[in-house]
Amino acid sequence: MDLEARARKALPAVLGHYTWLTIERGKGSWLHTTDGRRVLDLTCGIAVTAVGHAHPRVVKAVTDQVGRLMHISTGVAKYESNVALAETLATVTPRGLDSIFFANSGAEAIEGAIKLARQTTGREAIIAFRGGFHGRTVGAASLTTSKAQYRRGYGALLPEVYIAPFPYALACALPDPHDAEACATHCLAELAAMLEHEVPPEHVAAIVVEPVLGEGGYVAAPVSFLRGLRELATRIGALLVFDEIQTGMGRTGAWFAAQKVDVTPDVMTLAKALGGGLPLGAVVATRERMERWRTGTHGSTFGGNPVSCAAGIATLDVFAREHVLANATEKGAELIRRLRDLQQRTPAIGEVRGLGLMVGVELVGKGGTPDKELQKKIRQVCLDSGLVVLSCGAHDNVLRLVPPLNISQAELDEGWEILNGAFQEVAA
């Protein structure tokens, strides 16, 4: 029985699948399947393997650490990789955000951030934004509205969560034509109305936002909107939490999107690329804020595992040695330029957007309606031609391009040829 058949028999159907590729190994930007195919990976395992698969420095760090200590738990004893990663990470985070609690995943980081905000402010209400994705555990799912599917059949979730509109111009309630700035102004006004009619400002513990919507469609919030949230949070005494689980660790061409837009939150949540391919999440805040989080009221058996932390340190080292941030900025700009040139002769491309190598291509039908079927066709042609890409968006009509941040020019060119050819075949 082949691997796919075994998987279908042994694993539950609740987990969705972008592909049924069966992978033997990964190396750099490439996946190698059990049937001998070589596939260019523009997914990074959903934005995780930022320096590619099996980078030699990351592999060496992991194997060395496994030989010394695989697990003890940070609550039982201290070990070098955990402390060293926290120290190193604090050198690249926004100024003042220098205290790190390690978890296992993005959802866990969000759960931690909610608890930190509620306990240290003495308030309960959380404001999140329509289209956001923050995870699938109960607290994180309560903030997640990228698709109703993620809430289906689960009943009541976390109380005191309020959802405000996000400035997504193609899905904005304002009449056309309008731009993202007009949408941002509208959304801030709607948020002000929420605080007047639905939740008193003094009840709000945190405002939680993705600087760039991830699962919601790779939509970057205008800088004016994020600055407006910063001003609002400061004024009402709430914490501004940036969910940088997908945007962080160089994905936008800066270490964190907060630095890209020059807005410093009170708390950041990290995961995905943080562990260099191994499970690792983090809540990042100021020392003063973290010292108010009462000892013993939160914790994790596996969070900050020695091996995951060693992989994280090695990944940060690769960023410095290989000028990864500069490469992400340069290659991202080139990819967006090529896609916008393609958009000029392809009516099915409604919008191309992105920061760094976090790039979304919104596909539309006649009248600008979302076109999920076109997305599926393009992804399938790409896959048949040796390129794997993802989708996202509330209507699943956005192509999501998430290459390794150290992708080479030759690999980018090869991926572009396949992607461009798929558009010519399916959407010309």
Short mmCIF file of N, CA and C in Angstrom, two decimals, residues 96-246:
data_model
loop_
_atom_site.label_atom_id
_atom_site.label_comp_id
_atom_site.label_asym_id
_atom_site.label_seq_id
_atom_site.Cartn_x
_atom_site.Cartn_y
_atom_site.Cartn_z
N GLY A 96 12.59 47.53 23.24
CA GLY A 96 11.83 47.37 24.47
C GLY A 96 11.17 46.02 24.63
N LEU A 97 10.94 45.32 23.52
CA LEU A 97 10.32 43.99 23.60
C LEU A 97 11.44 42.96 23.75
N ASP A 98 11.84 42.74 24.99
CA ASP A 98 13.06 42.00 25.25
C ASP A 98 12.88 40.83 26.22
N SER A 99 11.64 40.47 26.52
CA SER A 99 11.38 39.35 27.42
C SER A 99 10.51 38.34 26.68
N ILE A 100 10.92 37.08 26.68
CA ILE A 100 10.32 36.08 25.79
C ILE A 100 9.85 34.85 26.57
N PHE A 101 8.59 34.52 26.39
CA PHE A 101 8.05 33.25 26.90
C PHE A 101 7.91 32.31 25.72
N PHE A 102 8.55 31.14 25.78
CA PHE A 102 8.50 30.20 24.67
C PHE A 102 7.36 29.20 24.82
N ALA A 103 6.68 28.96 23.72
CA ALA A 103 5.60 27.98 23.62
C ALA A 103 5.95 27.02 22.49
N ASN A 104 4.96 26.23 22.08
CA ASN A 104 5.19 25.23 21.03
C ASN A 104 4.68 25.65 19.65
N SER A 105 3.77 26.61 19.60
CA SER A 105 3.09 26.91 18.34
C SER A 105 2.54 28.32 18.37
N GLY A 106 2.02 28.73 17.22
CA GLY A 106 1.39 30.04 17.13
C GLY A 106 0.13 30.13 17.95
N ALA A 107 -0.70 29.10 17.90
CA ALA A 107 -1.94 29.11 18.68
C ALA A 107 -1.64 29.23 20.17
N GLU A 108 -0.61 28.49 20.62
CA GLU A 108 -0.24 28.59 22.03
C GLU A 108 0.26 29.98 22.38
N ALA A 109 0.99 30.60 21.46
CA ALA A 109 1.47 31.96 21.71
C ALA A 109 0.29 32.93 21.85
N ILE A 110 -0.72 32.77 21.01
CA ILE A 110 -1.90 33.62 21.10
C ILE A 110 -2.62 33.39 22.43
N GLU A 111 -2.78 32.13 22.82
CA GLU A 111 -3.41 31.83 24.11
C GLU A 111 -2.63 32.52 25.23
N GLY A 112 -1.30 32.45 25.18
CA GLY A 112 -0.49 33.10 26.19
C GLY A 112 -0.67 34.60 26.19
N ALA A 113 -0.74 35.20 25.01
CA ALA A 113 -0.89 36.65 24.91
C ALA A 113 -2.24 37.10 25.48
N ILE A 114 -3.29 36.32 25.24
CA ILE A 114 -4.60 36.65 25.81
C ILE A 114 -4.53 36.63 27.33
N LYS A 115 -3.90 35.58 27.88
CA LYS A 115 -3.80 35.46 29.34
C LYS A 115 -2.94 36.57 29.92
N LEU A 116 -1.82 36.88 29.25
CA LEU A 116 -0.97 37.98 29.70
C LEU A 116 -1.74 39.29 29.74
N ALA A 117 -2.47 39.57 28.67
CA ALA A 117 -3.21 40.82 28.57
C ALA A 117 -4.29 40.91 29.64
N ARG A 118 -5.06 39.85 29.80
CA ARG A 118 -6.15 39.90 30.76
C ARG A 118 -5.64 40.01 32.20
N GLN A 119 -4.63 39.24 32.52
CA GLN A 119 -4.15 39.26 33.90
C GLN A 119 -3.48 40.57 34.26
N THR A 120 -2.65 41.10 33.37
CA THR A 120 -1.85 42.27 33.73
C THR A 120 -2.60 43.59 33.57
N THR A 121 -3.71 43.59 32.82
CA THR A 121 -4.52 44.81 32.73
C THR A 121 -5.71 44.77 33.68
N GLY A 122 -6.09 43.57 34.14
CA GLY A 122 -7.28 43.45 34.97
C GLY A 122 -8.56 43.63 34.18
N ARG A 123 -8.47 43.50 32.86
CA ARG A 123 -9.62 43.65 31.97
C ARG A 123 -9.85 42.34 31.22
N GLU A 124 -11.00 42.21 30.55
CA GLU A 124 -11.31 40.95 29.88
C GLU A 124 -11.50 41.06 28.37
N ALA A 125 -11.99 42.17 27.87
CA ALA A 125 -12.38 42.25 26.46
C ALA A 125 -11.16 42.21 25.54
N ILE A 126 -11.31 41.48 24.44
CA ILE A 126 -10.29 41.40 23.39
C ILE A 126 -10.93 41.85 22.09
N ILE A 127 -10.27 42.76 21.39
CA ILE A 127 -10.73 43.17 20.06
C ILE A 127 -9.81 42.54 19.02
N ALA A 128 -10.41 41.85 18.06
CA ALA A 128 -9.67 41.29 16.93
C ALA A 128 -10.34 41.79 15.65
N PHE A 129 -9.86 41.32 14.48
CA PHE A 129 -10.31 41.91 13.23
C PHE A 129 -10.79 40.86 12.23
N ARG A 130 -11.83 41.24 11.50
CA ARG A 130 -12.40 40.34 10.51
C ARG A 130 -11.36 39.95 9.46
N GLY A 131 -11.26 38.64 9.24
CA GLY A 131 -10.28 38.14 8.28
C GLY A 131 -9.03 37.62 8.95
N GLY A 132 -8.87 37.87 10.25
CA GLY A 132 -7.68 37.43 10.95
C GLY A 132 -7.68 35.93 11.21
N PHE A 133 -6.49 35.37 11.24
CA PHE A 133 -6.31 33.97 11.64
C PHE A 133 -5.28 33.94 12.76
N HIS A 134 -5.68 33.36 13.90
CA HIS A 134 -4.80 33.35 15.07
C HIS A 134 -4.60 31.96 15.64
N GLY A 135 -5.21 30.95 15.05
CA GLY A 135 -5.01 29.59 15.53
C GLY A 135 -6.33 28.85 15.70
N ARG A 136 -6.23 27.58 16.11
CA ARG A 136 -7.40 26.71 16.15
C ARG A 136 -7.76 26.20 17.55
N THR A 137 -6.96 26.54 18.56
CA THR A 137 -7.37 26.23 19.91
C THR A 137 -8.51 27.16 20.30
N VAL A 138 -9.20 26.88 21.41
CA VAL A 138 -10.45 27.59 21.67
C VAL A 138 -10.26 29.09 21.79
N GLY A 139 -9.27 29.54 22.56
CA GLY A 139 -9.06 30.98 22.68
C GLY A 139 -8.64 31.61 21.37
N ALA A 140 -7.70 30.98 20.68
CA ALA A 140 -7.23 31.50 19.40
C ALA A 140 -8.33 31.47 18.35
N ALA A 141 -9.12 30.41 18.33
CA ALA A 141 -10.22 30.32 17.36
C ALA A 141 -11.28 31.39 17.61
N SER A 142 -11.39 31.83 18.86
CA SER A 142 -12.36 32.88 19.18
C SER A 142 -12.00 34.19 18.50
N LEU A 143 -10.72 34.38 18.22
CA LEU A 143 -10.24 35.58 17.55
C LEU A 143 -10.15 35.40 16.04
N THR A 144 -10.34 34.16 15.56
CA THR A 144 -10.12 33.82 14.16
C THR A 144 -11.39 33.96 13.35
N THR A 145 -11.34 34.78 12.29
CA THR A 145 -12.52 34.99 11.45
C THR A 145 -12.16 34.97 9.97
N SER A 146 -11.02 34.37 9.62
CA SER A 146 -10.66 34.31 8.21
C SER A 146 -11.64 33.45 7.43
N LYS A 147 -12.18 32.42 8.09
CA LYS A 147 -13.24 31.59 7.51
C LYS A 147 -14.15 31.11 8.63
N ALA A 148 -15.45 31.10 8.39
CA ALA A 148 -16.38 30.57 9.38
C ALA A 148 -16.14 29.09 9.62
N GLN A 149 -15.54 28.42 8.63
CA GLN A 149 -15.27 26.99 8.72
C GLN A 149 -14.50 26.63 10.00
N TYR A 150 -13.64 27.53 10.44
CA TYR A 150 -12.79 27.22 11.59
C TYR A 150 -13.57 27.21 12.90
N ARG A 151 -14.82 27.69 12.88
CA ARG A 151 -15.66 27.73 14.08
C ARG A 151 -16.80 26.71 14.01
N ARG A 152 -16.98 26.09 12.86
CA ARG A 152 -18.17 25.28 12.62
C ARG A 152 -18.30 24.13 13.62
N GLY A 153 -19.47 24.06 14.26
CA GLY A 153 -19.81 22.92 15.11
C GLY A 153 -19.22 22.93 16.49
N TYR A 154 -18.58 24.03 16.90
CA TYR A 154 -17.89 24.03 18.19
C TYR A 154 -18.64 24.77 19.30
N GLY A 155 -19.78 25.36 18.97
CA GLY A 155 -20.54 26.03 20.01
C GLY A 155 -19.85 27.29 20.51
N ALA A 156 -20.17 27.65 21.75
CA ALA A 156 -19.64 28.88 22.33
C ALA A 156 -18.12 28.78 22.50
N LEU A 157 -17.44 29.85 22.12
CA LEU A 157 -16.00 29.92 22.29
C LEU A 157 -15.69 30.90 23.43
N LEU A 158 -14.58 31.58 23.36
CA LEU A 158 -14.18 32.47 24.45
C LEU A 158 -15.10 33.69 24.52
N PRO A 159 -15.58 34.06 25.70
CA PRO A 159 -16.42 35.25 25.80
C PRO A 159 -15.60 36.54 25.75
N GLU A 160 -16.30 37.65 25.61
CA GLU A 160 -15.70 38.98 25.62
C GLU A 160 -14.69 39.18 24.50
N VAL A 161 -15.02 38.64 23.31
CA VAL A 161 -14.22 38.88 22.11
C VAL A 161 -15.07 39.67 21.12
N TYR A 162 -14.53 40.74 20.59
CA TYR A 162 -15.25 41.62 19.68
C TYR A 162 -14.48 41.72 18.37
N ILE A 163 -15.19 41.61 17.26
CA ILE A 163 -14.56 41.59 15.94
C ILE A 163 -14.85 42.89 15.20
N ALA A 164 -13.79 43.59 14.84
CA ALA A 164 -13.89 44.86 14.11
C ALA A 164 -13.49 44.65 12.65
N PRO A 165 -13.89 45.54 11.75
CA PRO A 165 -13.51 45.39 10.34
C PRO A 165 -12.03 45.68 10.11
N PHE A 166 -11.45 44.95 9.17
CA PHE A 166 -10.05 45.14 8.77
C PHE A 166 -10.03 45.87 7.43
N PRO A 167 -9.08 46.75 7.19
CA PRO A 167 -9.05 47.53 5.94
C PRO A 167 -8.58 46.72 4.73
N TYR A 168 -9.50 45.97 4.18
CA TYR A 168 -9.27 45.12 3.01
C TYR A 168 -10.09 45.75 1.89
N ALA A 169 -9.42 46.54 1.06
CA ALA A 169 -10.14 47.41 0.13
C ALA A 169 -11.07 46.65 -0.81
N LEU A 170 -10.67 45.46 -1.26
CA LEU A 170 -11.52 44.71 -2.19
C LEU A 170 -12.74 44.11 -1.52
N ALA A 171 -12.76 44.10 -0.18
CA ALA A 171 -13.91 43.54 0.53
C ALA A 171 -14.53 44.58 1.46
N CYS A 172 -14.25 45.86 1.23
CA CYS A 172 -14.68 46.93 2.10
C CYS A 172 -16.14 47.30 1.85
N ALA A 173 -16.83 47.75 2.90
CA ALA A 173 -18.24 48.14 2.76
C ALA A 173 -18.41 49.48 2.07
N LEU A 174 -17.35 50.24 1.92
CA LEU A 174 -17.46 51.52 1.24
C LEU A 174 -17.80 51.33 -0.24
N PRO A 175 -18.58 52.23 -0.82
CA PRO A 175 -18.86 52.12 -2.25
C PRO A 175 -17.61 52.38 -3.07
N ASP A 176 -17.49 51.69 -4.19
CA ASP A 176 -16.36 51.92 -5.10
C ASP A 176 -16.55 53.23 -5.84
N PRO A 177 -15.51 53.89 -6.31
CA PRO A 177 -14.12 53.50 -6.08
C PRO A 177 -13.60 54.07 -4.75
N HIS A 178 -12.71 53.34 -4.08
CA HIS A 178 -12.02 53.84 -2.90
C HIS A 178 -10.71 53.10 -2.77
N ASP A 179 -9.77 53.70 -2.07
CA ASP A 179 -8.47 53.07 -1.92
C ASP A 179 -8.30 52.54 -0.50
N ALA A 180 -7.15 51.97 -0.23
CA ALA A 180 -6.89 51.36 1.07
C ALA A 180 -6.91 52.40 2.18
N GLU A 181 -6.44 53.62 1.90
CA GLU A 181 -6.44 54.64 2.94
C GLU A 181 -7.85 55.02 3.36
N ALA A 182 -8.75 55.14 2.37
CA ALA A 182 -10.15 55.43 2.69
C ALA A 182 -10.75 54.29 3.51
N CYS A 183 -10.38 53.08 3.14
CA CYS A 183 -10.86 51.90 3.87
C CYS A 183 -10.34 51.92 5.31
N ALA A 184 -9.08 52.27 5.48
CA ALA A 184 -8.49 52.34 6.82
C ALA A 184 -9.21 53.37 7.69
N THR A 185 -9.50 54.53 7.11
CA THR A 185 -10.22 55.57 7.84
C THR A 185 -11.59 55.08 8.27
N HIS A 186 -12.27 54.40 7.33
CA HIS A 186 -13.59 53.83 7.61
C HIS A 186 -13.52 52.81 8.75
N CYS A 187 -12.52 51.94 8.71
CA CYS A 187 -12.41 50.88 9.71
C CYS A 187 -12.09 51.45 11.09
N LEU A 188 -11.26 52.47 11.16
CA LEU A 188 -10.98 53.11 12.44
C LEU A 188 -12.23 53.79 13.00
N ALA A 189 -13.05 54.35 12.11
CA ALA A 189 -14.31 54.96 12.56
C ALA A 189 -15.26 53.89 13.08
N GLU A 190 -15.31 52.75 12.41
CA GLU A 190 -16.15 51.64 12.88
C GLU A 190 -15.67 51.12 14.23
N LEU A 191 -14.37 51.08 14.43
CA LEU A 191 -13.82 50.65 15.71
C LEU A 191 -14.20 51.64 16.81
N ALA A 192 -14.14 52.93 16.50
CA ALA A 192 -14.56 53.94 17.48
C ALA A 192 -16.03 53.76 17.83
N ALA A 193 -16.86 53.45 16.83
CA ALA A 193 -18.28 53.21 17.09
C ALA A 193 -18.49 51.97 17.96
N MET A 194 -17.67 50.93 17.74
CA MET A 194 -17.75 49.73 18.58
C MET A 194 -17.50 50.07 20.04
N LEU A 195 -16.50 50.94 20.28
CA LEU A 195 -16.19 51.32 21.66
C LEU A 195 -17.26 52.22 22.26
N GLU A 196 -18.06 52.84 21.43
CA GLU A 196 -19.15 53.68 21.91
C GLU A 196 -20.41 52.87 22.17
N HIS A 197 -20.63 51.83 21.36
CA HIS A 197 -21.91 51.12 21.42
C HIS A 197 -21.84 49.70 21.97
N GLU A 198 -20.69 49.02 21.85
CA GLU A 198 -20.65 47.59 22.15
C GLU A 198 -19.78 47.21 23.33
N VAL A 199 -18.62 47.80 23.46
CA VAL A 199 -17.72 47.45 24.55
C VAL A 199 -17.08 48.72 25.10
N PRO A 200 -17.21 48.99 26.40
CA PRO A 200 -16.59 50.19 26.95
C PRO A 200 -15.07 50.15 26.83
N PRO A 201 -14.45 51.23 26.49
CA PRO A 201 -12.99 51.24 26.32
C PRO A 201 -12.24 50.72 27.54
N GLU A 202 -12.74 51.01 28.74
CA GLU A 202 -12.05 50.60 29.96
C GLU A 202 -12.17 49.10 30.22
N HIS A 203 -12.94 48.39 29.39
CA HIS A 203 -13.02 46.94 29.50
C HIS A 203 -12.02 46.22 28.61
N VAL A 204 -11.38 46.95 27.69
CA VAL A 204 -10.56 46.32 26.66
C VAL A 204 -9.16 46.02 27.19
N ALA A 205 -8.81 44.73 27.22
CA ALA A 205 -7.48 44.31 27.63
C ALA A 205 -6.48 44.42 26.50
N ALA A 206 -6.92 44.03 25.28
CA ALA A 206 -5.97 43.99 24.16
C ALA A 206 -6.68 44.18 22.83
N ILE A 207 -5.95 44.76 21.91
CA ILE A 207 -6.33 44.83 20.50
C ILE A 207 -5.32 43.96 19.76
N VAL A 208 -5.81 42.88 19.15
CA VAL A 208 -4.95 41.87 18.52
C VAL A 208 -5.10 41.95 17.01
N VAL A 209 -4.01 42.14 16.29
CA VAL A 209 -4.09 42.31 14.84
C VAL A 209 -2.90 41.66 14.15
N GLU A 210 -3.15 41.09 12.98
CA GLU A 210 -2.08 40.69 12.07
C GLU A 210 -1.71 41.92 11.23
N PRO A 211 -0.47 42.37 11.23
CA PRO A 211 -0.11 43.51 10.37
C PRO A 211 -0.37 43.22 8.90
N VAL A 212 -0.23 41.95 8.53
CA VAL A 212 -0.64 41.48 7.20
C VAL A 212 -1.51 40.26 7.43
N LEU A 213 -2.75 40.30 6.96
CA LEU A 213 -3.60 39.12 7.10
C LEU A 213 -2.90 37.92 6.46
N GLY A 214 -2.87 36.80 7.16
CA GLY A 214 -2.26 35.59 6.62
C GLY A 214 -3.29 34.74 5.90
N GLU A 215 -3.93 33.85 6.62
CA GLU A 215 -4.98 33.01 6.01
C GLU A 215 -6.08 33.85 5.40
N GLY A 216 -6.24 35.07 5.89
CA GLY A 216 -7.30 35.95 5.40
C GLY A 216 -7.06 36.54 4.03
N GLY A 217 -5.88 36.30 3.42
CA GLY A 217 -5.70 36.74 2.05
C GLY A 217 -4.43 37.50 1.74
N TYR A 218 -3.46 37.54 2.67
CA TYR A 218 -2.22 38.29 2.44
C TYR A 218 -2.51 39.75 2.12
N VAL A 219 -3.23 40.38 3.02
CA VAL A 219 -3.62 41.78 2.88
C VAL A 219 -2.87 42.59 3.93
N ALA A 220 -2.01 43.51 3.49
CA ALA A 220 -1.27 44.36 4.42
C ALA A 220 -2.15 45.52 4.88
N ALA A 221 -2.20 45.72 6.18
CA ALA A 221 -2.92 46.88 6.71
C ALA A 221 -2.15 48.15 6.36
N PRO A 222 -2.84 49.21 5.93
CA PRO A 222 -2.15 50.49 5.71
C PRO A 222 -1.44 50.94 7.00
N VAL A 223 -0.30 51.57 6.84
CA VAL A 223 0.45 52.05 8.00
C VAL A 223 -0.42 52.97 8.85
N SER A 224 -1.24 53.78 8.21
CA SER A 224 -2.10 54.71 8.95
C SER A 224 -3.05 53.97 9.88
N PHE A 225 -3.50 52.79 9.46
CA PHE A 225 -4.40 52.01 10.29
C PHE A 225 -3.68 51.47 11.52
N LEU A 226 -2.48 50.93 11.32
CA LEU A 226 -1.73 50.38 12.45
C LEU A 226 -1.30 51.49 13.41
N ARG A 227 -0.96 52.65 12.88
CA ARG A 227 -0.64 53.78 13.76
C ARG A 227 -1.88 54.24 14.52
N GLY A 228 -3.02 54.18 13.85
CA GLY A 228 -4.27 54.52 14.53
C GLY A 228 -4.57 53.56 15.67
N LEU A 229 -4.30 52.27 15.46
CA LEU A 229 -4.50 51.29 16.53
C LEU A 229 -3.53 51.55 17.69
N ARG A 230 -2.28 51.92 17.35
CA ARG A 230 -1.30 52.22 18.40
C ARG A 230 -1.79 53.39 19.26
N GLU A 231 -2.25 54.42 18.61
CA GLU A 231 -2.73 55.59 19.34
C GLU A 231 -3.95 55.25 20.19
N LEU A 232 -4.86 54.46 19.63
CA LEU A 232 -6.08 54.08 20.35
C LEU A 232 -5.75 53.23 21.57
N ALA A 233 -4.91 52.23 21.39
CA ALA A 233 -4.55 51.34 22.51
C ALA A 233 -3.91 52.14 23.64
N THR A 234 -3.02 53.04 23.29
CA THR A 234 -2.37 53.87 24.32
C THR A 234 -3.40 54.73 25.04
N ARG A 235 -4.31 55.30 24.29
CA ARG A 235 -5.30 56.21 24.88
C ARG A 235 -6.24 55.50 25.85
N ILE A 236 -6.65 54.27 25.52
CA ILE A 236 -7.64 53.58 26.37
C ILE A 236 -6.98 52.63 27.37
N GLY A 237 -5.65 52.52 27.35
CA GLY A 237 -4.96 51.68 28.31
C GLY A 237 -4.99 50.20 27.98
N ALA A 238 -5.21 49.86 26.72
CA ALA A 238 -5.19 48.47 26.28
C ALA A 238 -3.82 48.13 25.70
N LEU A 239 -3.54 46.83 25.60
CA LEU A 239 -2.30 46.40 24.96
C LEU A 239 -2.53 46.22 23.47
N LEU A 240 -1.59 46.67 22.67
CA LEU A 240 -1.62 46.40 21.24
C LEU A 240 -0.77 45.15 20.99
N VAL A 241 -1.40 44.12 20.47
CA VAL A 241 -0.73 42.84 20.22
C VAL A 241 -0.62 42.63 18.72
N PHE A 242 0.61 42.50 18.23
CA PHE A 242 0.83 42.15 16.82
C PHE A 242 1.02 40.64 16.72
N ASP A 243 0.15 40.00 16.00
CA ASP A 243 0.33 38.58 15.67
C ASP A 243 1.30 38.53 14.50
N GLU A 244 2.56 38.24 14.82
CA GLU A 244 3.61 38.16 13.80
C GLU A 244 4.01 36.70 13.55
N ILE A 245 3.07 35.81 13.75
CA ILE A 245 3.36 34.39 13.58
C ILE A 245 3.76 34.08 12.14
N GLN A 246 3.07 34.71 11.19
CA GLN A 246 3.41 34.49 9.78
C GLN A 246 4.27 35.60 9.20
#
